[in-house]
């Protein structure tokens, strides 16, 4: 089976791509594993709406019945959001086995980036990418998001890497894998729930238009692959990092005590941090996901305009 026959691209997305209009891919692990119901479905729909409001077409990615969905219909979003469906979590390495198995699976950033590239979509939005976990020196737990970005030509708009991770190590590894990290109006790597991490970024642009200009050049360079565009959470939702870190310390040691491993780590820690914070981190997570979808759409619109001009 070739890539094109396993892809099931919605009519709306296919038409937009054929006409050179802006499209933004969205991952679906945040629906199936990252956020609890009913916030998960609401956030997915709000992200799609934000993309449309900016004049781009959303393409939520998922795996179902042996097909790769690009522009998943509402019925699939509803099933992903329903814990009773027991959707699997697909990283890049899981795509073929889960397609063969035939069931329902969400896409992490790594899987969604791969799918976006196959479909010809250049922008993807998420909350925060995966990265180097705390204790990775002994556990080797490093998200495949990093290596996928190092290999695949897609721009990911996010609020940095999730602050449950080892952020300095994550930024180092992105540099090693030669993935550019560009701050949109910021010099500091955002820390997901918090505005800043104290880690200085090498590059900064001021607007979606400037970001699109960098993307056009990056994608034009021979041998270049992924790129990260980062912005902090909305200012009214940002949580000071010392507060966040105290919840993360508790949640991370609980995860270790319970022997939680692999793909279960990120959903467990995000869920515990939401409980420990009385829902504050959940509200911030939702707000930043929708905000990042909106920014990705603005950049995609500018990039489509550059393509037409050039
Ligand atoms: N952003 C969020 N919530 C999430 C994720 C991102 O706000 O749940 C997901 C993304 O799909 C990301 C994944 O790829 O978490 C990372 O999981 P892991 O650390 O197991 O690779
Ligand atoms: Mn992992």
mmCIF file of C-alpha atoms and ligand atoms in Angstrom:
data_model
loop_
_atom_site.group_PDB
_atom_site.id
_atom_site.type_symbol
_atom_site.label_atom_id
_atom_site.label_comp_id
_atom_site.label_asym_id
_atom_site.label_seq_id
_atom_site.Cartn_x
_atom_site.Cartn_y
_atom_site.Cartn_z
ATOM 1 C CA UNK A 1 0.000 0.000 0.000
ATOM 2 C CA UNK A 2 1.418 3.413 -0.885
ATOM 3 C CA UNK A 3 1.286 6.484 1.313
ATOM 4 C CA UNK A 4 -1.421 8.067 -0.763
ATOM 5 C CA UNK A 5 -3.780 5.084 -0.556
ATOM 6 C CA UNK A 6 -3.599 4.823 3.240
ATOM 7 C CA UNK A 7 -4.293 8.573 3.628
ATOM 8 C CA UNK A 8 -7.920 9.565 3.932
ATOM 9 C CA UNK A 9 -7.942 13.339 3.413
ATOM 10 C CA UNK A 10 -11.253 15.151 3.942
ATOM 11 C CA UNK A 11 -12.719 16.929 0.906
ATOM 12 C CA UNK A 12 -12.319 20.299 2.601
ATOM 13 C CA UNK A 13 -8.617 19.736 3.348
ATOM 14 C CA UNK A 14 -7.917 18.221 -0.079
ATOM 15 C CA UNK A 15 -9.511 21.198 -1.845
ATOM 16 C CA UNK A 16 -7.597 23.710 0.277
ATOM 17 C CA UNK A 17 -4.297 21.936 -0.414
ATOM 18 C CA UNK A 18 -5.003 21.707 -4.140
ATOM 19 C CA UNK A 19 -5.766 25.444 -4.229
ATOM 20 C CA UNK A 20 -2.640 26.345 -2.229
ATOM 21 C CA UNK A 21 -4.694 27.679 0.677
ATOM 22 C CA UNK A 22 -3.544 27.616 4.299
ATOM 23 C CA UNK A 23 -4.015 24.343 6.206
ATOM 24 C CA UNK A 24 -3.060 23.599 9.827
ATOM 25 C CA UNK A 25 -2.623 20.008 11.022
ATOM 26 C CA UNK A 26 -3.682 19.235 14.602
ATOM 27 C CA UNK A 27 -2.605 16.286 16.745
ATOM 28 C CA UNK A 28 -5.234 14.269 18.630
ATOM 29 C CA UNK A 29 -3.332 12.751 21.587
ATOM 30 C CA UNK A 30 -4.333 15.812 23.575
ATOM 31 C CA UNK A 31 -7.972 14.780 22.939
ATOM 32 C CA UNK A 32 -7.640 11.080 23.758
ATOM 33 C CA UNK A 33 -4.921 11.133 26.440
ATOM 34 C CA UNK A 34 -3.970 14.728 27.338
ATOM 35 C CA UNK A 35 -7.215 16.330 28.544
ATOM 36 C CA UNK A 36 -10.198 14.919 30.463
ATOM 37 C CA UNK A 37 -13.767 14.954 29.079
ATOM 38 C CA UNK A 38 -15.648 17.146 28.384
ATOM 39 C CA UNK A 39 -12.735 19.594 28.008
ATOM 40 C CA UNK A 40 -10.984 17.396 25.462
ATOM 41 C CA UNK A 41 -13.709 17.575 22.787
ATOM 42 C CA UNK A 42 -14.433 21.243 23.561
ATOM 43 C CA UNK A 43 -10.735 22.096 23.133
ATOM 44 C CA UNK A 44 -10.481 20.156 19.865
ATOM 45 C CA UNK A 45 -13.485 22.003 18.455
ATOM 46 C CA UNK A 46 -12.295 25.375 19.776
ATOM 47 C CA UNK A 47 -8.901 24.807 18.122
ATOM 48 C CA UNK A 48 -10.541 23.987 14.793
ATOM 49 C CA UNK A 49 -12.722 27.102 15.145
ATOM 50 C CA UNK A 50 -9.681 29.291 15.919
ATOM 51 C CA UNK A 51 -7.940 28.018 12.773
ATOM 52 C CA UNK A 52 -11.028 28.769 10.648
ATOM 53 C CA UNK A 53 -11.438 32.240 12.201
ATOM 54 C CA UNK A 54 -7.987 33.111 10.846
ATOM 55 C CA UNK A 55 -8.856 31.944 7.333
ATOM 56 C CA UNK A 56 -7.129 28.556 7.354
ATOM 57 C CA UNK A 57 -8.496 25.002 7.226
ATOM 58 C CA UNK A 58 -7.962 22.678 10.236
ATOM 59 C CA UNK A 59 -6.854 19.093 9.622
ATOM 60 C CA UNK A 60 -7.092 17.030 12.795
ATOM 61 C CA UNK A 61 -5.151 13.785 12.385
ATOM 62 C CA UNK A 62 -6.080 10.321 13.688
ATOM 63 C CA UNK A 63 -5.917 6.608 12.865
ATOM 64 C CA UNK A 64 -9.129 4.645 12.366
ATOM 65 C CA UNK A 65 -10.013 1.345 10.693
ATOM 66 C CA UNK A 66 -6.692 1.022 8.926
ATOM 67 C CA UNK A 67 -6.739 4.563 7.516
ATOM 68 C CA UNK A 68 -4.780 7.704 8.318
ATOM 69 C CA UNK A 69 -7.364 10.471 8.729
ATOM 70 C CA UNK A 70 -6.390 14.018 7.766
ATOM 71 C CA UNK A 71 -9.332 16.257 8.662
ATOM 72 C CA UNK A 72 -11.048 13.780 10.980
ATOM 73 C CA UNK A 73 -14.865 14.141 11.019
ATOM 74 C CA UNK A 74 -16.801 15.118 14.163
ATOM 75 C CA UNK A 75 -17.845 11.497 14.792
ATOM 76 C CA UNK A 76 -14.177 10.487 15.079
ATOM 77 C CA UNK A 77 -13.370 13.458 17.338
ATOM 78 C CA UNK A 78 -16.265 12.395 19.582
ATOM 79 C CA UNK A 79 -15.000 8.821 19.751
ATOM 80 C CA UNK A 80 -11.443 9.986 20.503
ATOM 81 C CA UNK A 81 -12.815 12.112 23.350
ATOM 82 C CA UNK A 82 -14.810 9.236 24.862
ATOM 83 C CA UNK A 83 -12.694 7.181 27.301
ATOM 84 C CA UNK A 84 -14.937 4.173 26.556
ATOM 85 C CA UNK A 85 -13.420 4.015 23.044
ATOM 86 C CA UNK A 86 -9.998 3.273 24.578
ATOM 87 C CA UNK A 87 -8.197 4.981 21.702
ATOM 88 C CA UNK A 88 -4.541 3.968 21.475
ATOM 89 C CA UNK A 89 -1.780 6.602 21.482
ATOM 90 C CA UNK A 90 0.269 6.642 18.297
ATOM 91 C CA UNK A 91 3.806 7.915 18.153
ATOM 92 C CA UNK A 92 5.620 7.695 14.808
ATOM 93 C CA UNK A 93 6.816 4.150 15.428
ATOM 94 C CA UNK A 94 3.275 2.953 16.159
ATOM 95 C CA UNK A 95 1.686 4.045 12.890
ATOM 96 C CA UNK A 96 2.061 0.853 10.841
ATOM 97 C CA UNK A 97 1.207 -1.608 13.638
ATOM 98 C CA UNK A 98 -1.859 0.425 14.633
ATOM 99 C CA UNK A 99 -2.990 0.719 11.006
ATOM 100 C CA UNK A 100 -2.651 -3.046 10.685
ATOM 101 C CA UNK A 101 -4.584 -3.592 13.926
ATOM 102 C CA UNK A 102 -7.467 -1.597 12.446
ATOM 103 C CA UNK A 103 -8.684 0.234 15.564
ATOM 104 C CA UNK A 104 -8.902 3.845 16.729
ATOM 105 C CA UNK A 105 -5.739 5.739 17.699
ATOM 106 C CA UNK A 106 -4.841 9.334 18.484
ATOM 107 C CA UNK A 107 -1.721 10.972 17.092
ATOM 108 C CA UNK A 108 1.047 12.460 19.212
ATOM 109 C CA UNK A 109 3.111 15.282 17.740
ATOM 110 C CA UNK A 110 5.577 12.793 16.231
ATOM 111 C CA UNK A 111 2.870 10.834 14.400
ATOM 112 C CA UNK A 112 0.957 13.964 13.388
ATOM 113 C CA UNK A 113 4.109 15.612 11.980
ATOM 114 C CA UNK A 114 4.800 12.522 9.870
ATOM 115 C CA UNK A 115 1.196 12.470 8.613
ATOM 116 C CA UNK A 116 1.203 16.213 7.893
ATOM 117 C CA UNK A 117 4.332 15.810 5.764
ATOM 118 C CA UNK A 118 2.747 12.908 3.842
ATOM 119 C CA UNK A 119 -0.316 15.067 3.134
ATOM 120 C CA UNK A 120 1.725 18.141 2.147
ATOM 121 C CA UNK A 121 0.770 20.249 5.207
ATOM 122 C CA UNK A 122 3.549 22.445 6.575
ATOM 123 C CA UNK A 123 2.112 23.728 9.861
ATOM 124 C CA UNK A 124 1.011 21.825 12.927
ATOM 125 C CA UNK A 125 -0.220 23.149 16.275
ATOM 126 C CA UNK A 126 -0.087 21.577 19.720
ATOM 127 C CA UNK A 127 0.148 22.586 23.374
ATOM 128 C CA UNK A 128 3.693 21.558 24.094
ATOM 129 C CA UNK A 129 5.912 19.014 22.409
ATOM 130 C CA UNK A 130 7.352 15.992 24.176
ATOM 131 C CA UNK A 131 11.047 16.039 24.991
ATOM 132 C CA UNK A 132 13.628 14.796 27.460
ATOM 133 C CA UNK A 133 11.938 13.466 30.607
ATOM 134 C CA UNK A 134 13.395 14.096 34.056
ATOM 135 C CA UNK A 135 15.668 11.182 34.874
ATOM 136 C CA UNK A 136 16.171 10.375 31.181
ATOM 137 C CA UNK A 137 19.872 9.743 31.841
ATOM 138 C CA UNK A 138 18.837 6.423 33.388
ATOM 139 C CA UNK A 139 15.317 5.829 31.952
ATOM 140 C CA UNK A 140 16.178 6.830 28.356
ATOM 141 C CA UNK A 141 12.661 8.360 28.155
ATOM 142 C CA UNK A 142 12.973 10.943 25.400
ATOM 143 C CA UNK A 143 9.868 11.679 23.316
ATOM 144 C CA UNK A 144 10.063 10.667 19.676
ATOM 145 C CA UNK A 145 8.690 14.155 18.948
ATOM 146 C CA UNK A 146 12.319 15.355 18.931
ATOM 147 C CA UNK A 147 13.649 12.848 16.424
ATOM 148 C CA UNK A 148 10.595 13.250 14.209
ATOM 149 C CA UNK A 149 11.203 17.023 14.087
ATOM 150 C CA UNK A 150 14.834 16.303 13.260
ATOM 151 C CA UNK A 151 13.727 14.241 10.259
ATOM 152 C CA UNK A 152 10.523 15.756 8.908
ATOM 153 C CA UNK A 153 9.863 19.060 7.212
ATOM 154 C CA UNK A 154 6.967 20.518 9.252
ATOM 155 C CA UNK A 155 6.749 23.593 11.490
ATOM 156 C CA UNK A 156 5.240 22.983 14.935
ATOM 157 C CA UNK A 157 3.673 25.889 16.822
ATOM 158 C CA UNK A 158 3.660 25.270 20.586
ATOM 159 C CA UNK A 159 4.348 26.741 24.023
ATOM 160 C CA UNK A 160 7.705 25.014 24.191
ATOM 161 C CA UNK A 161 8.009 21.554 25.667
ATOM 162 C CA UNK A 162 5.749 20.453 28.503
ATOM 163 C CA UNK A 163 7.185 21.718 31.793
ATOM 164 C CA UNK A 164 6.915 18.232 33.288
ATOM 165 C CA UNK A 165 10.104 17.609 31.267
ATOM 166 C CA UNK A 166 13.747 18.496 31.717
ATOM 167 C CA UNK A 167 13.606 21.739 29.731
ATOM 168 C CA UNK A 168 17.353 22.581 29.604
ATOM 169 C CA UNK A 169 18.105 19.053 28.318
ATOM 170 C CA UNK A 170 15.228 19.286 25.825
ATOM 171 C CA UNK A 171 16.540 22.583 24.418
ATOM 172 C CA UNK A 172 20.071 21.131 24.183
ATOM 173 C CA UNK A 173 18.803 18.075 22.322
ATOM 174 C CA UNK A 174 16.826 20.219 19.871
ATOM 175 C CA UNK A 175 20.046 22.092 19.122
ATOM 176 C CA UNK A 176 21.971 18.826 18.690
ATOM 177 C CA UNK A 177 19.314 17.532 16.285
ATOM 178 C CA UNK A 178 19.526 20.914 14.477
ATOM 179 C CA UNK A 179 15.876 21.859 14.985
ATOM 180 C CA UNK A 180 15.559 25.683 15.012
ATOM 181 C CA UNK A 181 13.517 27.078 17.923
ATOM 182 C CA UNK A 182 12.104 30.522 17.143
ATOM 183 C CA UNK A 183 10.431 32.710 19.767
ATOM 184 C CA UNK A 184 7.438 34.666 18.507
ATOM 185 C CA UNK A 185 7.834 37.966 20.336
ATOM 186 C CA UNK A 186 9.857 36.322 23.144
ATOM 187 C CA UNK A 187 13.547 35.707 23.948
ATOM 188 C CA UNK A 188 12.889 33.038 26.524
ATOM 189 C CA UNK A 189 11.763 29.435 25.917
ATOM 190 C CA UNK A 190 8.158 29.329 27.209
ATOM 191 C CA UNK A 191 7.634 26.712 29.921
ATOM 192 C CA UNK A 192 4.191 25.503 28.824
ATOM 193 C CA UNK A 193 2.054 26.549 31.843
ATOM 194 C CA UNK A 194 4.496 29.393 32.652
ATOM 195 C CA UNK A 195 5.521 32.334 30.503
ATOM 196 C CA UNK A 196 9.261 31.711 30.667
ATOM 197 C CA UNK A 197 11.795 29.036 31.542
ATOM 198 C CA UNK A 198 14.812 31.287 31.973
ATOM 199 C CA UNK A 199 16.352 29.513 28.968
ATOM 200 C CA UNK A 200 17.353 31.979 26.274
ATOM 201 C CA UNK A 201 16.421 31.295 22.663
ATOM 202 C CA UNK A 202 18.876 31.874 19.826
ATOM 203 C CA UNK A 203 16.222 33.298 17.505
ATOM 204 C CA UNK A 204 13.211 35.568 17.697
ATOM 205 C CA UNK A 205 10.698 37.062 15.265
ATOM 206 C CA UNK A 206 7.980 39.605 15.982
ATOM 207 C CA UNK A 207 5.016 38.535 13.865
ATOM 208 C CA UNK A 208 3.350 35.687 11.954
ATOM 209 C CA UNK A 209 4.563 37.309 8.729
ATOM 210 C CA UNK A 210 8.185 37.272 9.896
ATOM 211 C CA UNK A 211 7.773 33.682 11.053
ATOM 212 C CA UNK A 212 6.435 32.691 7.627
ATOM 213 C CA UNK A 213 9.455 34.321 5.961
ATOM 214 C CA UNK A 214 11.782 32.184 8.114
ATOM 215 C CA UNK A 215 9.758 29.049 7.303
ATOM 216 C CA UNK A 216 9.934 29.700 3.562
ATOM 217 C CA UNK A 217 13.730 29.959 3.811
ATOM 218 C CA UNK A 218 14.084 26.985 6.158
ATOM 219 C CA UNK A 219 11.976 24.719 3.959
ATOM 220 C CA UNK A 220 13.953 25.912 0.946
ATOM 221 C CA UNK A 221 17.275 24.889 2.482
ATOM 222 C CA UNK A 222 18.591 21.565 1.341
ATOM 223 C CA UNK A 223 18.583 19.001 4.135
ATOM 224 C CA UNK A 224 16.497 20.991 6.589
ATOM 225 C CA UNK A 225 13.697 19.278 8.474
ATOM 226 C CA UNK A 226 11.414 20.389 11.303
ATOM 227 C CA UNK A 227 11.262 23.740 13.059
ATOM 228 C CA UNK A 228 9.611 24.971 16.263
ATOM 229 C CA UNK A 229 7.750 28.259 16.645
ATOM 230 C CA UNK A 230 7.101 29.014 20.299
ATOM 231 C CA UNK A 231 4.875 31.431 22.181
ATOM 232 C CA UNK A 232 3.955 31.605 25.897
ATOM 233 C CA UNK A 233 0.444 30.800 27.160
ATOM 234 C CA UNK A 234 -2.040 33.731 27.151
ATOM 235 C CA UNK A 235 -0.803 36.180 29.823
ATOM 236 C CA UNK A 236 -3.950 35.949 31.976
ATOM 237 C CA UNK A 237 -3.559 32.151 32.177
ATOM 238 C CA UNK A 238 0.193 31.848 32.806
ATOM 239 C CA UNK A 239 1.121 30.314 36.185
ATOM 240 C CA UNK A 240 4.370 31.264 38.027
ATOM 241 C CA UNK A 241 6.922 28.504 37.541
ATOM 242 C CA UNK A 242 7.697 27.887 41.233
ATOM 243 C CA UNK A 243 4.040 26.946 41.773
ATOM 244 C CA UNK A 244 4.006 24.677 38.728
ATOM 245 C CA UNK A 245 7.272 23.008 39.727
ATOM 246 C CA UNK A 246 5.955 22.085 43.187
ATOM 247 C CA UNK A 247 3.003 20.188 41.615
ATOM 248 C CA UNK A 248 5.242 18.563 39.019
ATOM 249 C CA UNK A 249 7.675 17.310 41.682
ATOM 250 C CA UNK A 250 4.822 15.526 43.461
ATOM 251 C CA UNK A 251 3.298 14.124 40.265
ATOM 252 C CA UNK A 252 6.638 12.944 38.832
ATOM 253 C CA UNK A 253 7.679 11.096 41.978
ATOM 254 C CA UNK A 254 4.228 9.464 42.155
ATOM 255 C CA UNK A 255 4.648 8.298 38.558
ATOM 256 C CA UNK A 256 8.046 6.807 39.423
ATOM 257 C CA UNK A 257 6.705 5.140 42.610
ATOM 258 C CA UNK A 258 3.846 3.541 40.701
ATOM 259 C CA UNK A 259 6.183 2.306 37.982
ATOM 260 C CA UNK A 260 4.367 4.222 35.235
ATOM 261 C CA UNK A 261 6.338 3.959 32.006
ATOM 262 C CA UNK A 262 6.417 4.732 28.300
ATOM 263 C CA UNK A 263 3.494 6.515 26.723
ATOM 264 C CA UNK A 264 1.550 6.483 30.000
ATOM 265 C CA UNK A 265 3.956 8.899 31.731
ATOM 266 C CA UNK A 266 2.892 12.160 30.060
ATOM 267 C CA UNK A 267 -0.907 11.639 30.490
ATOM 268 C CA UNK A 268 -0.442 10.570 34.131
ATOM 269 C CA UNK A 269 1.700 13.557 35.095
ATOM 270 C CA UNK A 270 -0.523 16.070 33.239
ATOM 271 C CA UNK A 271 -3.585 14.606 34.974
ATOM 272 C CA UNK A 272 -2.050 14.649 38.466
ATOM 273 C CA UNK A 273 -0.780 18.212 38.026
ATOM 274 C CA UNK A 274 -4.316 19.289 37.062
ATOM 275 C CA UNK A 275 -5.704 17.687 40.248
ATOM 276 C CA UNK A 276 -2.987 19.118 42.497
ATOM 277 C CA UNK A 277 -3.573 22.614 41.079
ATOM 278 C CA UNK A 278 -7.383 22.435 41.468
ATOM 279 C CA UNK A 279 -7.816 22.650 37.726
ATOM 280 C CA UNK A 280 -5.614 25.702 37.152
ATOM 281 C CA UNK A 281 -3.154 23.899 34.890
ATOM 282 C CA UNK A 282 -6.061 22.425 32.951
ATOM 283 C CA UNK A 283 -7.461 25.883 32.161
ATOM 284 C CA UNK A 284 -3.997 27.077 31.122
ATOM 285 C CA UNK A 285 -3.434 23.980 28.980
ATOM 286 C CA UNK A 286 -6.732 24.505 27.143
ATOM 287 C CA UNK A 287 -6.068 28.218 26.633
ATOM 288 C CA UNK A 288 -2.589 27.720 25.226
ATOM 289 C CA UNK A 289 -3.658 24.920 22.878
ATOM 290 C CA UNK A 290 -6.331 27.105 21.267
ATOM 291 C CA UNK A 291 -3.987 30.114 21.198
ATOM 292 C CA UNK A 292 -1.304 28.060 19.429
ATOM 293 C CA UNK A 293 -3.821 26.785 16.846
ATOM 294 C CA UNK A 294 -4.710 30.420 16.106
ATOM 295 C CA UNK A 295 -1.066 31.458 15.690
ATOM 296 C CA UNK A 296 -0.354 28.452 13.447
ATOM 297 C CA UNK A 297 -3.246 29.518 11.232
ATOM 298 C CA UNK A 298 -1.922 33.085 10.984
ATOM 299 C CA UNK A 299 1.511 31.811 9.989
ATOM 300 C CA UNK A 300 -0.012 29.346 7.495
ATOM 301 C CA UNK A 301 -2.012 32.152 5.858
ATOM 302 C CA UNK A 302 1.150 34.284 5.523
ATOM 303 C CA UNK A 303 3.124 31.337 4.140
ATOM 304 C CA UNK A 304 0.442 30.611 1.539
ATOM 305 C CA UNK A 305 0.603 34.280 0.528
ATOM 306 C CA UNK A 306 4.397 34.116 0.149
ATOM 307 C CA UNK A 307 3.983 31.017 -2.055
ATOM 308 C CA UNK A 308 1.542 32.833 -4.308
ATOM 309 C CA UNK A 309 3.791 35.883 -4.542
ATOM 310 C CA UNK A 310 6.925 33.896 -5.193
HETATM 311 N N1 LIG B 1 0.312 19.091 24.282
HETATM 312 C C1 LIG B 1 -0.642 19.169 25.238
HETATM 313 N N2 LIG B 1 -1.138 18.001 25.740
HETATM 314 C C2 LIG B 1 -0.698 16.764 25.289
HETATM 315 C C3 LIG B 1 0.296 16.686 24.274
HETATM 316 C C4 LIG B 1 0.769 17.898 23.806
HETATM 317 O O1 LIG B 1 -1.016 20.273 25.655
HETATM 318 O O2 LIG B 1 -1.186 15.737 25.761
HETATM 319 C C5 LIG B 1 0.774 15.319 23.741
HETATM 320 C C6 LIG B 1 1.388 15.499 22.356
HETATM 321 O O3 LIG B 1 0.692 14.659 21.463
HETATM 322 C C7 LIG B 1 2.825 15.049 22.514
HETATM 323 C C8 LIG B 1 2.707 14.002 23.570
HETATM 324 O O4 LIG B 1 3.368 14.548 21.321
HETATM 325 O O5 LIG B 1 1.807 14.644 24.502
HETATM 326 C C9 LIG B 1 4.056 13.592 24.138
HETATM 327 O O6 LIG B 1 3.966 12.315 24.689
HETATM 328 P P1 LIG B 1 5.291 11.461 25.015
HETATM 329 O O7 LIG B 1 6.014 12.258 26.061
HETATM 330 O O8 LIG B 1 4.772 10.123 25.534
HETATM 331 O O9 LIG B 1 6.060 11.322 23.729
HETATM 332 MN MN1 LIG B 2 8.246 8.638 26.333
#
